[in-house]
Amino acid sequence: MDKQTTVRNNWTKEEIEEIYHQPLLELIYKASTVHREWHNPTEVQISTLLSIKTGGCPEDCSYCGQAARYHTNIKVQALLPTETVIAHAQKAKDSGSSRFCMAAAWREVRNNRDFDRVIDMVKGVNELGLEVCCTLGMLTEEQAIRLQEAGLYAYNHNLDTSEQYYEEIILTRTFDNRINTINNVRKAGITVCSGGIIGLGETHRDRISMLLTLATMPKHPESVPINALARVAGTPLEDNEKVDTWEMVRMIATARIVMPSSMVRLSAGRIEMNETEQAWCFMAGANSIFTGERETLLVTPNPGVSEDMQMLEKLGLKPMKMKENSCC
C-alpha cells in the first residue's frame, strides 16, 4: 500500500475541527483514501468481548448499567471460572475472531486472587493464538508488567469524552486517572485500545477535543473504538436521544484521517444500525467490530456472529487474519 499520508502527533484543535466539519461526502472520500493507503479495505478485524465479571461497580459513570448505584436489570456476576473463559475464547476463534477481550466491572485492579486468575486467563487465551485484550479499570505499571509477561497484547481504557466534559459524566475518577493508566500500559510494552462514546450530551467541540487528546499522544492508540451511547434503563442517560448514524460516520472518518495507522473500531450502538448504515462506517474507515455468540456487548444488545458474517459477505468484506507474532 502506497502511504502518501504520514502519522502525525502534532495536530492542532483547529486542524481537526476543519477536518471534522467538512461536507460529509468529501470527508468520507478523504477518509476512505487514507484508509486504503494504510489498510486492506477488504478486511475487518473481528473481536469478541466477554464480560468475565459483571455489575457491582463502585464507579458512577452515567452511561453504565454495571454501576452499583443505578437500579438496572443487570445481574451481578462473580468472576467467571478460567476454564469457562478459555472455552469462550476457543469458540470465538473458531467463529473467525482474531482478538479476544476480557472485561471486568472493577474500578481498579487489586493485587489479589482474582487478579491472579485473570493472569491465568490471559495465559490460556494467549496459548490459543489470539490477540488477548483486557479492560479491568485503573492499572499500575507493575500490574501492567504482570499482564504483559502473561501474554497480554492490548489493554482497553477509553477516554469516554473530552477532558472538559468529563466531570459531567463521571465523578468517581478523573480524566488524568485515565491518562495515567494508558501511560502505565505503554511503559509495560502493551498496545493501547482507547476511544470514546458519543451521545452523552457532549458538543461537537467535545468530540473534537477527545480526538485531539488521542491523536497527540506520543504514540497513537493501536485501536480506537468509536461507541454510540447504548441507553440503559435505570442510568442517568437512559432518555438521551439515539445517536444519528451520520454522526458516527463523521467521527469514524475524522479518527481515520488523524490516526491513519490505527484500527478504528465500530463498537457499541451497532444493534441500532442496519447493514447500509454500517457499510457507510466501513467506507469511512472503520475496520474492526465486536461480535459474539451471546449477542451482547458486555451487558447491552449486539449483533451475533452469524449475522455479522452474513453482512461482511454481502459487503465483500472478510475477517482479518491473525498477524504473526502479534500475541507475543
mmCIF file of C-alpha atoms in Angstrom:
data_model
loop_
_atom_site.group_PDB
_atom_site.id
_atom_site.type_symbol
_atom_site.label_atom_id
_atom_site.label_comp_id
_atom_site.label_asym_id
_atom_site.label_seq_id
_atom_site.Cartn_x
_atom_site.Cartn_y
_atom_site.Cartn_z
ATOM 1 C CA MET A 1 0.000 0.000 0.000
ATOM 2 C CA ASP A 2 1.308 3.419 -1.004
ATOM 3 C CA LYS A 3 1.302 5.540 2.158
ATOM 4 C CA GLN A 4 1.216 9.140 0.976
ATOM 5 C CA THR A 5 -0.085 10.411 4.311
ATOM 6 C CA THR A 6 2.132 10.348 7.378
ATOM 7 C CA VAL A 7 1.411 9.658 11.029
ATOM 8 C CA ARG A 8 1.385 12.943 12.939
ATOM 9 C CA ASN A 9 1.272 13.574 16.668
ATOM 10 C CA ASN A 10 1.251 17.375 16.483
ATOM 11 C CA TRP A 11 -2.320 18.008 15.372
ATOM 12 C CA THR A 12 -3.970 21.252 16.477
ATOM 13 C CA LYS A 13 -7.586 21.580 17.511
ATOM 14 C CA GLU A 14 -8.179 23.922 14.583
ATOM 15 C CA GLU A 15 -6.871 21.340 12.100
ATOM 16 C CA ILE A 16 -9.103 18.598 13.479
ATOM 17 C CA GLU A 17 -12.080 20.973 13.516
ATOM 18 C CA GLU A 18 -11.515 21.727 9.842
ATOM 19 C CA ILE A 19 -11.415 18.006 9.018
ATOM 20 C CA TYR A 20 -14.447 17.190 11.163
ATOM 21 C CA HIS A 21 -16.670 19.941 9.729
ATOM 22 C CA GLN A 22 -16.024 19.179 6.060
ATOM 23 C CA PRO A 23 -19.036 18.335 3.887
ATOM 24 C CA LEU A 24 -19.826 14.748 4.827
ATOM 25 C CA LEU A 25 -19.283 13.058 1.464
ATOM 26 C CA GLU A 26 -15.984 14.879 0.972
ATOM 27 C CA LEU A 27 -14.908 13.793 4.460
ATOM 28 C CA ILE A 28 -15.831 10.169 3.745
ATOM 29 C CA TYR A 29 -13.926 10.243 0.442
ATOM 30 C CA LYS A 30 -10.770 11.588 2.102
ATOM 31 C CA ALA A 31 -11.013 9.123 4.999
ATOM 32 C CA SER A 32 -11.563 6.232 2.613
ATOM 33 C CA THR A 33 -8.488 7.277 0.635
ATOM 34 C CA VAL A 34 -6.338 7.370 3.784
ATOM 35 C CA HIS A 35 -7.765 4.027 4.862
ATOM 36 C CA ARG A 36 -6.676 2.408 1.609
ATOM 37 C CA GLU A 37 -3.169 3.768 1.999
ATOM 38 C CA TRP A 38 -2.711 2.131 5.388
ATOM 39 C CA HIS A 39 -5.024 -0.875 5.478
ATOM 40 C CA ASN A 40 -6.535 -3.585 3.321
ATOM 41 C CA PRO A 41 -10.040 -2.186 2.650
ATOM 42 C CA THR A 42 -11.498 -5.681 2.224
ATOM 43 C CA GLU A 43 -10.589 -6.831 5.743
ATOM 44 C CA VAL A 44 -12.348 -6.237 9.057
ATOM 45 C CA GLN A 45 -10.918 -7.407 12.356
ATOM 46 C CA ILE A 46 -13.440 -9.497 14.254
ATOM 47 C CA SER A 47 -13.064 -9.047 18.007
ATOM 48 C CA THR A 48 -15.000 -10.818 20.730
ATOM 49 C CA LEU A 49 -15.673 -9.141 24.061
ATOM 50 C CA LEU A 50 -16.614 -11.224 27.099
ATOM 51 C CA SER A 51 -17.695 -9.876 30.472
ATOM 52 C CA ILE A 52 -15.723 -12.003 32.915
ATOM 53 C CA LYS A 53 -17.092 -10.133 35.964
ATOM 54 C CA THR A 54 -20.375 -8.262 35.636
ATOM 55 C CA GLY A 55 -22.029 -5.493 37.659
ATOM 56 C CA GLY A 56 -21.483 -4.170 41.159
ATOM 57 C CA CYS A 57 -19.010 -1.494 40.055
ATOM 58 C CA PRO A 58 -18.478 1.374 42.554
ATOM 59 C CA GLU A 59 -17.961 3.959 39.785
ATOM 60 C CA ASP A 60 -20.680 6.470 38.806
ATOM 61 C CA CYS A 61 -20.245 6.504 35.006
ATOM 62 C CA SER A 62 -23.579 7.965 33.901
ATOM 63 C CA TYR A 63 -23.906 5.691 30.885
ATOM 64 C CA CYS A 64 -23.107 2.370 32.551
ATOM 65 C CA GLY A 65 -25.650 -0.175 33.696
ATOM 66 C CA GLN A 66 -22.984 -2.004 35.696
ATOM 67 C CA ALA A 67 -22.656 0.804 38.254
ATOM 68 C CA ALA A 68 -23.943 -0.494 41.593
ATOM 69 C CA ARG A 69 -25.649 2.802 42.430
ATOM 70 C CA TYR A 70 -28.102 2.602 39.496
ATOM 71 C CA HIS A 71 -31.218 0.444 39.514
ATOM 72 C CA THR A 72 -30.972 -1.596 36.333
ATOM 73 C CA ASN A 73 -31.982 -5.110 35.356
ATOM 74 C CA ILE A 74 -28.362 -6.210 35.060
ATOM 75 C CA LYS A 75 -27.476 -9.132 37.329
ATOM 76 C CA VAL A 76 -24.218 -9.103 39.249
ATOM 77 C CA GLN A 77 -21.966 -11.991 38.208
ATOM 78 C CA ALA A 78 -18.792 -13.030 40.015
ATOM 79 C CA LEU A 79 -15.543 -13.632 38.162
ATOM 80 C CA LEU A 80 -16.037 -16.497 35.714
ATOM 81 C CA PRO A 81 -14.056 -19.740 36.071
ATOM 82 C CA THR A 82 -10.882 -19.764 33.996
ATOM 83 C CA GLU A 83 -11.924 -22.846 32.035
ATOM 84 C CA THR A 84 -15.215 -21.145 31.076
ATOM 85 C CA VAL A 85 -13.366 -18.142 29.718
ATOM 86 C CA ILE A 86 -10.940 -20.292 27.727
ATOM 87 C CA ALA A 87 -13.883 -22.191 26.228
ATOM 88 C CA HIS A 88 -15.463 -18.914 25.121
ATOM 89 C CA ALA A 89 -12.143 -17.837 23.599
ATOM 90 C CA GLN A 90 -11.840 -21.076 21.638
ATOM 91 C CA LYS A 91 -15.364 -20.677 20.322
ATOM 92 C CA ALA A 92 -14.607 -17.081 19.323
ATOM 93 C CA LYS A 93 -11.510 -18.197 17.431
ATOM 94 C CA ASP A 94 -13.461 -20.938 15.666
ATOM 95 C CA SER A 95 -16.016 -18.317 14.602
ATOM 96 C CA GLY A 96 -13.411 -16.069 12.984
ATOM 97 C CA SER A 97 -12.304 -13.729 15.775
ATOM 98 C CA SER A 98 -8.645 -12.787 15.927
ATOM 99 C CA ARG A 99 -8.891 -10.752 19.157
ATOM 100 C CA PHE A 100 -10.487 -11.789 22.447
ATOM 101 C CA CYS A 101 -11.119 -9.127 25.065
ATOM 102 C CA MET A 102 -11.980 -9.821 28.702
ATOM 103 C CA ALA A 103 -13.798 -7.148 30.695
ATOM 104 C CA ALA A 104 -14.261 -6.931 34.454
ATOM 105 C CA ALA A 105 -16.501 -4.344 36.114
ATOM 106 C CA TRP A 106 -13.836 -3.132 38.517
ATOM 107 C CA ARG A 107 -12.813 0.407 39.416
ATOM 108 C CA GLU A 108 -9.206 -0.722 39.544
ATOM 109 C CA VAL A 109 -7.104 -3.853 39.576
ATOM 110 C CA ARG A 110 -6.216 -5.147 43.021
ATOM 111 C CA ASN A 111 -3.325 -7.476 43.758
ATOM 112 C CA ASN A 112 -5.383 -10.416 44.954
ATOM 113 C CA ARG A 113 -6.504 -13.900 43.918
ATOM 114 C CA ASP A 114 -8.932 -12.510 41.340
ATOM 115 C CA PHE A 115 -6.081 -10.775 39.532
ATOM 116 C CA ASP A 116 -4.059 -13.998 39.707
ATOM 117 C CA ARG A 117 -6.986 -15.751 37.997
ATOM 118 C CA VAL A 118 -7.079 -13.084 35.273
ATOM 119 C CA ILE A 119 -3.360 -13.663 34.702
ATOM 120 C CA ASP A 120 -4.138 -17.357 34.174
ATOM 121 C CA MET A 121 -6.918 -16.426 31.729
ATOM 122 C CA VAL A 122 -4.536 -14.226 29.741
ATOM 123 C CA LYS A 123 -2.011 -17.052 29.534
ATOM 124 C CA GLY A 124 -4.680 -19.508 28.407
ATOM 125 C CA VAL A 125 -6.143 -17.265 25.697
ATOM 126 C CA ASN A 126 -2.651 -16.351 24.501
ATOM 127 C CA GLU A 127 -1.869 -20.047 24.048
ATOM 128 C CA LEU A 128 -4.825 -20.277 21.642
ATOM 129 C CA GLY A 129 -3.033 -17.862 19.310
ATOM 130 C CA LEU A 130 -5.457 -14.976 19.774
ATOM 131 C CA GLU A 131 -4.650 -11.335 20.419
ATOM 132 C CA VAL A 132 -5.505 -11.031 24.112
ATOM 133 C CA CYS A 133 -7.081 -7.821 25.365
ATOM 134 C CA CYS A 134 -8.298 -6.843 28.841
ATOM 135 C CA THR A 135 -10.274 -3.956 30.272
ATOM 136 C CA LEU A 136 -10.133 -4.089 34.065
ATOM 137 C CA GLY A 137 -10.181 -0.459 35.178
ATOM 138 C CA MET A 138 -7.244 1.517 36.520
ATOM 139 C CA LEU A 139 -3.878 -0.212 36.437
ATOM 140 C CA THR A 140 -0.446 0.394 37.953
ATOM 141 C CA GLU A 141 2.740 -0.021 35.950
ATOM 142 C CA GLU A 142 3.653 -3.130 37.968
ATOM 143 C CA GLN A 143 0.271 -4.722 37.250
ATOM 144 C CA ALA A 144 0.618 -3.864 33.568
ATOM 145 C CA ILE A 145 4.014 -5.589 33.517
ATOM 146 C CA ARG A 146 2.465 -8.743 35.026
ATOM 147 C CA LEU A 147 -0.184 -8.739 32.297
ATOM 148 C CA GLN A 148 2.419 -8.215 29.598
ATOM 149 C CA GLU A 149 4.533 -11.078 30.887
ATOM 150 C CA ALA A 150 1.439 -13.323 30.816
ATOM 151 C CA GLY A 151 0.991 -12.532 27.118
ATOM 152 C CA LEU A 152 -1.433 -9.583 27.087
ATOM 153 C CA TYR A 153 -1.411 -7.902 23.679
ATOM 154 C CA ALA A 154 -3.753 -4.938 24.271
ATOM 155 C CA TYR A 155 -5.361 -3.048 27.130
ATOM 156 C CA ASN A 156 -8.596 -1.117 26.663
ATOM 157 C CA HIS A 157 -9.075 2.076 28.625
ATOM 158 C CA ASN A 158 -11.376 4.559 26.915
ATOM 159 C CA LEU A 159 -11.243 8.310 27.500
ATOM 160 C CA ASP A 160 -15.051 8.295 27.118
ATOM 161 C CA THR A 161 -15.291 12.013 26.301
ATOM 162 C CA SER A 162 -13.320 15.248 26.330
ATOM 163 C CA GLU A 163 -11.364 16.414 29.358
ATOM 164 C CA GLN A 164 -13.645 19.468 29.538
ATOM 165 C CA TYR A 165 -16.894 17.456 29.608
ATOM 166 C CA TYR A 166 -15.573 14.551 31.654
ATOM 167 C CA GLU A 167 -16.925 15.659 35.054
ATOM 168 C CA GLU A 168 -20.437 15.851 33.606
ATOM 169 C CA ILE A 169 -20.288 12.080 33.080
ATOM 170 C CA ILE A 170 -18.003 10.684 35.812
ATOM 171 C CA LEU A 171 -17.054 11.996 39.252
ATOM 172 C CA THR A 172 -15.531 8.918 40.890
ATOM 173 C CA ARG A 173 -12.298 9.148 38.917
ATOM 174 C CA THR A 174 -10.561 11.882 36.956
ATOM 175 C CA PHE A 175 -9.560 12.288 33.336
ATOM 176 C CA ASP A 176 -5.935 12.240 34.483
ATOM 177 C CA ASN A 177 -6.534 8.831 36.099
ATOM 178 C CA ARG A 178 -7.378 7.507 32.653
ATOM 179 C CA ILE A 179 -4.299 9.060 31.074
ATOM 180 C CA ASN A 180 -2.108 7.613 33.845
ATOM 181 C CA THR A 181 -3.397 4.087 33.187
ATOM 182 C CA ILE A 182 -2.758 4.463 29.456
ATOM 183 C CA ASN A 183 0.783 5.643 30.241
ATOM 184 C CA ASN A 184 1.338 2.623 32.520
ATOM 185 C CA VAL A 185 0.165 0.302 29.750
ATOM 186 C CA ARG A 186 2.596 1.924 27.310
ATOM 187 C CA LYS A 187 5.510 1.617 29.731
ATOM 188 C CA ALA A 188 4.830 -2.112 30.038
ATOM 189 C CA GLY A 189 5.013 -2.577 26.274
ATOM 190 C CA ILE A 190 1.314 -3.401 25.796
ATOM 191 C CA THR A 191 -0.611 -1.933 22.876
ATOM 192 C CA VAL A 192 -3.330 0.606 23.707
ATOM 193 C CA CYS A 193 -7.022 0.430 22.850
ATOM 194 C CA SER A 194 -8.657 3.772 23.655
ATOM 195 C CA GLY A 195 -11.521 5.747 22.202
ATOM 196 C CA GLY A 196 -14.770 7.176 23.427
ATOM 197 C CA ILE A 197 -18.555 7.441 23.369
ATOM 198 C CA ILE A 198 -20.761 9.892 21.518
ATOM 199 C CA GLY A 199 -24.323 10.691 22.519
ATOM 200 C CA LEU A 200 -23.545 11.557 26.150
ATOM 201 C CA GLY A 201 -24.823 15.106 25.721
ATOM 202 C CA GLU A 202 -21.449 16.419 24.594
ATOM 203 C CA THR A 203 -20.925 19.053 21.906
ATOM 204 C CA HIS A 204 -19.082 18.679 18.609
ATOM 205 C CA ARG A 205 -16.215 20.554 20.278
ATOM 206 C CA ASP A 206 -16.043 17.865 22.960
ATOM 207 C CA ARG A 207 -15.817 15.157 20.309
ATOM 208 C CA ILE A 208 -13.048 17.028 18.532
ATOM 209 C CA SER A 209 -11.220 17.594 21.832
ATOM 210 C CA MET A 210 -11.337 13.869 22.635
ATOM 211 C CA LEU A 211 -9.892 13.016 19.225
ATOM 212 C CA LEU A 212 -7.214 15.684 19.750
ATOM 213 C CA THR A 213 -6.131 14.024 23.020
ATOM 214 C CA LEU A 214 -5.811 10.651 21.294
ATOM 215 C CA ALA A 215 -4.138 11.994 18.151
ATOM 216 C CA THR A 216 -1.498 13.979 20.046
ATOM 217 C CA MET A 217 -0.360 11.135 22.293
ATOM 218 C CA PRO A 218 3.342 10.291 21.760
ATOM 219 C CA LYS A 219 2.079 7.116 20.073
ATOM 220 C CA HIS A 220 -1.456 6.790 18.781
ATOM 221 C CA PRO A 221 -3.610 4.035 20.296
ATOM 222 C CA GLU A 222 -3.293 0.979 18.074
ATOM 223 C CA SER A 223 -7.063 0.560 18.371
ATOM 224 C CA VAL A 224 -9.623 3.382 18.615
ATOM 225 C CA PRO A 225 -13.191 2.301 19.477
ATOM 226 C CA ILE A 226 -15.945 4.727 18.488
ATOM 227 C CA ASN A 227 -19.047 3.949 20.544
ATOM 228 C CA ALA A 228 -22.598 5.262 20.267
ATOM 229 C CA LEU A 229 -24.301 5.529 23.646
ATOM 230 C CA ALA A 230 -26.192 2.343 24.492
ATOM 231 C CA ARG A 231 -29.075 3.737 26.512
ATOM 232 C CA VAL A 232 -29.556 1.512 29.555
ATOM 233 C CA ALA A 233 -32.777 1.803 31.565
ATOM 234 C CA GLY A 234 -32.061 2.964 35.083
ATOM 235 C CA THR A 235 -28.974 5.044 34.228
ATOM 236 C CA PRO A 236 -28.942 8.874 34.192
ATOM 237 C CA LEU A 237 -28.592 8.902 30.388
ATOM 238 C CA GLU A 238 -31.387 6.451 29.596
ATOM 239 C CA ASP A 239 -33.521 9.169 27.955
ATOM 240 C CA ASN A 240 -30.804 10.602 25.703
ATOM 241 C CA GLU A 241 -31.622 10.634 22.009
ATOM 242 C CA LYS A 242 -30.367 7.877 19.729
ATOM 243 C CA VAL A 243 -27.086 8.844 18.070
ATOM 244 C CA ASP A 244 -27.580 9.714 14.419
ATOM 245 C CA THR A 245 -25.657 7.337 12.149
ATOM 246 C CA TRP A 246 -24.101 10.206 10.209
ATOM 247 C CA GLU A 247 -22.615 11.479 13.473
ATOM 248 C CA MET A 248 -20.931 8.097 13.921
ATOM 249 C CA VAL A 249 -19.691 8.199 10.318
ATOM 250 C CA ARG A 250 -18.268 11.693 10.841
ATOM 251 C CA MET A 251 -16.405 10.621 13.989
ATOM 252 C CA ILE A 252 -15.037 7.474 12.371
ATOM 253 C CA ALA A 253 -13.868 9.348 9.293
ATOM 254 C CA THR A 254 -12.128 12.045 11.334
ATOM 255 C CA ALA A 255 -10.447 9.432 13.538
ATOM 256 C CA ARG A 256 -9.255 7.591 10.442
ATOM 257 C CA ILE A 257 -7.659 10.714 8.965
ATOM 258 C CA VAL A 258 -5.881 11.909 12.128
ATOM 259 C CA MET A 259 -4.793 8.406 13.246
ATOM 260 C CA PRO A 260 -4.211 6.629 9.907
ATOM 261 C CA SER A 261 -2.329 3.588 11.185
ATOM 262 C CA SER A 262 -4.785 2.750 13.997
ATOM 263 C CA MET A 263 -7.570 0.211 13.872
ATOM 264 C CA VAL A 264 -10.820 2.186 14.115
ATOM 265 C CA ARG A 265 -13.485 0.033 15.751
ATOM 266 C CA LEU A 266 -17.195 0.426 15.169
ATOM 267 C CA SER A 267 -18.249 -0.548 18.686
ATOM 268 C CA ALA A 268 -21.354 -0.015 20.826
ATOM 269 C CA GLY A 269 -24.503 1.069 19.020
ATOM 270 C CA ARG A 270 -24.351 -1.301 16.059
ATOM 271 C CA ILE A 271 -27.537 -3.049 17.176
ATOM 272 C CA GLU A 272 -29.447 0.098 16.164
ATOM 273 C CA MET A 273 -27.767 0.292 12.744
ATOM 274 C CA ASN A 274 -28.908 -1.564 9.657
ATOM 275 C CA GLU A 275 -26.435 -3.045 7.166
ATOM 276 C CA THR A 276 -26.459 0.065 4.981
ATOM 277 C CA GLU A 277 -25.573 2.315 7.915
ATOM 278 C CA GLN A 278 -22.759 0.009 8.991
ATOM 279 C CA ALA A 279 -21.479 -0.096 5.419
ATOM 280 C CA TRP A 280 -21.067 3.685 5.481
ATOM 281 C CA CYS A 281 -18.979 3.331 8.650
ATOM 282 C CA PHE A 282 -16.706 0.808 6.894
ATOM 283 C CA MET A 283 -16.436 3.145 3.904
ATOM 284 C CA ALA A 284 -15.398 5.952 6.282
ATOM 285 C CA GLY A 285 -12.515 3.906 7.672
ATOM 286 C CA ALA A 286 -13.828 1.543 10.351
ATOM 287 C CA ASN A 287 -12.026 -1.790 10.092
ATOM 288 C CA SER A 288 -12.880 -3.576 13.321
ATOM 289 C CA ILE A 289 -16.080 -4.682 15.060
ATOM 290 C CA PHE A 290 -17.107 -6.545 18.193
ATOM 291 C CA THR A 291 -19.208 -9.634 17.693
ATOM 292 C CA GLY A 292 -20.104 -12.581 19.877
ATOM 293 C CA GLU A 293 -22.075 -15.752 20.411
ATOM 294 C CA ARG A 294 -24.174 -14.230 23.207
ATOM 295 C CA GLU A 295 -25.361 -11.340 21.002
ATOM 296 C CA THR A 296 -24.342 -8.859 23.682
ATOM 297 C CA LEU A 297 -21.600 -6.286 24.083
ATOM 298 C CA LEU A 298 -20.883 -6.614 27.803
ATOM 299 C CA VAL A 299 -24.461 -6.047 29.020
ATOM 300 C CA THR A 300 -26.138 -4.392 26.014
ATOM 301 C CA PRO A 301 -27.536 -5.976 22.822
ATOM 302 C CA ASN A 302 -25.164 -6.521 19.895
ATOM 303 C CA PRO A 303 -25.429 -8.345 16.554
ATOM 304 C CA GLY A 304 -24.489 -12.028 16.689
ATOM 305 C CA VAL A 305 -21.557 -13.620 14.916
ATOM 306 C CA SER A 306 -23.607 -15.375 12.203
ATOM 307 C CA GLU A 307 -25.452 -12.148 11.419
ATOM 308 C CA ASP A 308 -22.165 -10.258 11.169
ATOM 309 C CA MET A 309 -20.562 -12.846 8.905
ATOM 310 C CA GLN A 310 -23.529 -12.665 6.546
ATOM 311 C CA MET A 311 -23.237 -8.865 6.466
ATOM 312 C CA LEU A 312 -19.498 -8.959 5.740
ATOM 313 C CA GLU A 313 -20.013 -11.455 2.929
ATOM 314 C CA LYS A 314 -22.732 -9.269 1.430
ATOM 315 C CA LEU A 315 -20.409 -6.255 1.512
ATOM 316 C CA GLY A 316 -17.471 -8.161 0.031
ATOM 317 C CA LEU A 317 -15.516 -7.965 3.275
ATOM 318 C CA LYS A 318 -13.678 -10.752 5.087
ATOM 319 C CA PRO A 319 -12.387 -11.330 8.626
ATOM 320 C CA MET A 320 -8.841 -10.114 9.165
ATOM 321 C CA LYS A 321 -6.389 -12.902 9.794
ATOM 322 C CA MET A 322 -4.253 -13.007 12.900
ATOM 323 C CA LYS A 323 -0.904 -11.247 12.434
ATOM 324 C CA GLU A 324 2.096 -13.438 13.037
ATOM 325 C CA ASN A 325 3.701 -12.978 16.461
ATOM 326 C CA SER A 326 1.040 -10.443 17.494
ATOM 327 C CA CYS A 327 0.252 -12.481 20.568
ATOM 328 C CA CYS A 328 3.814 -12.490 21.867
#
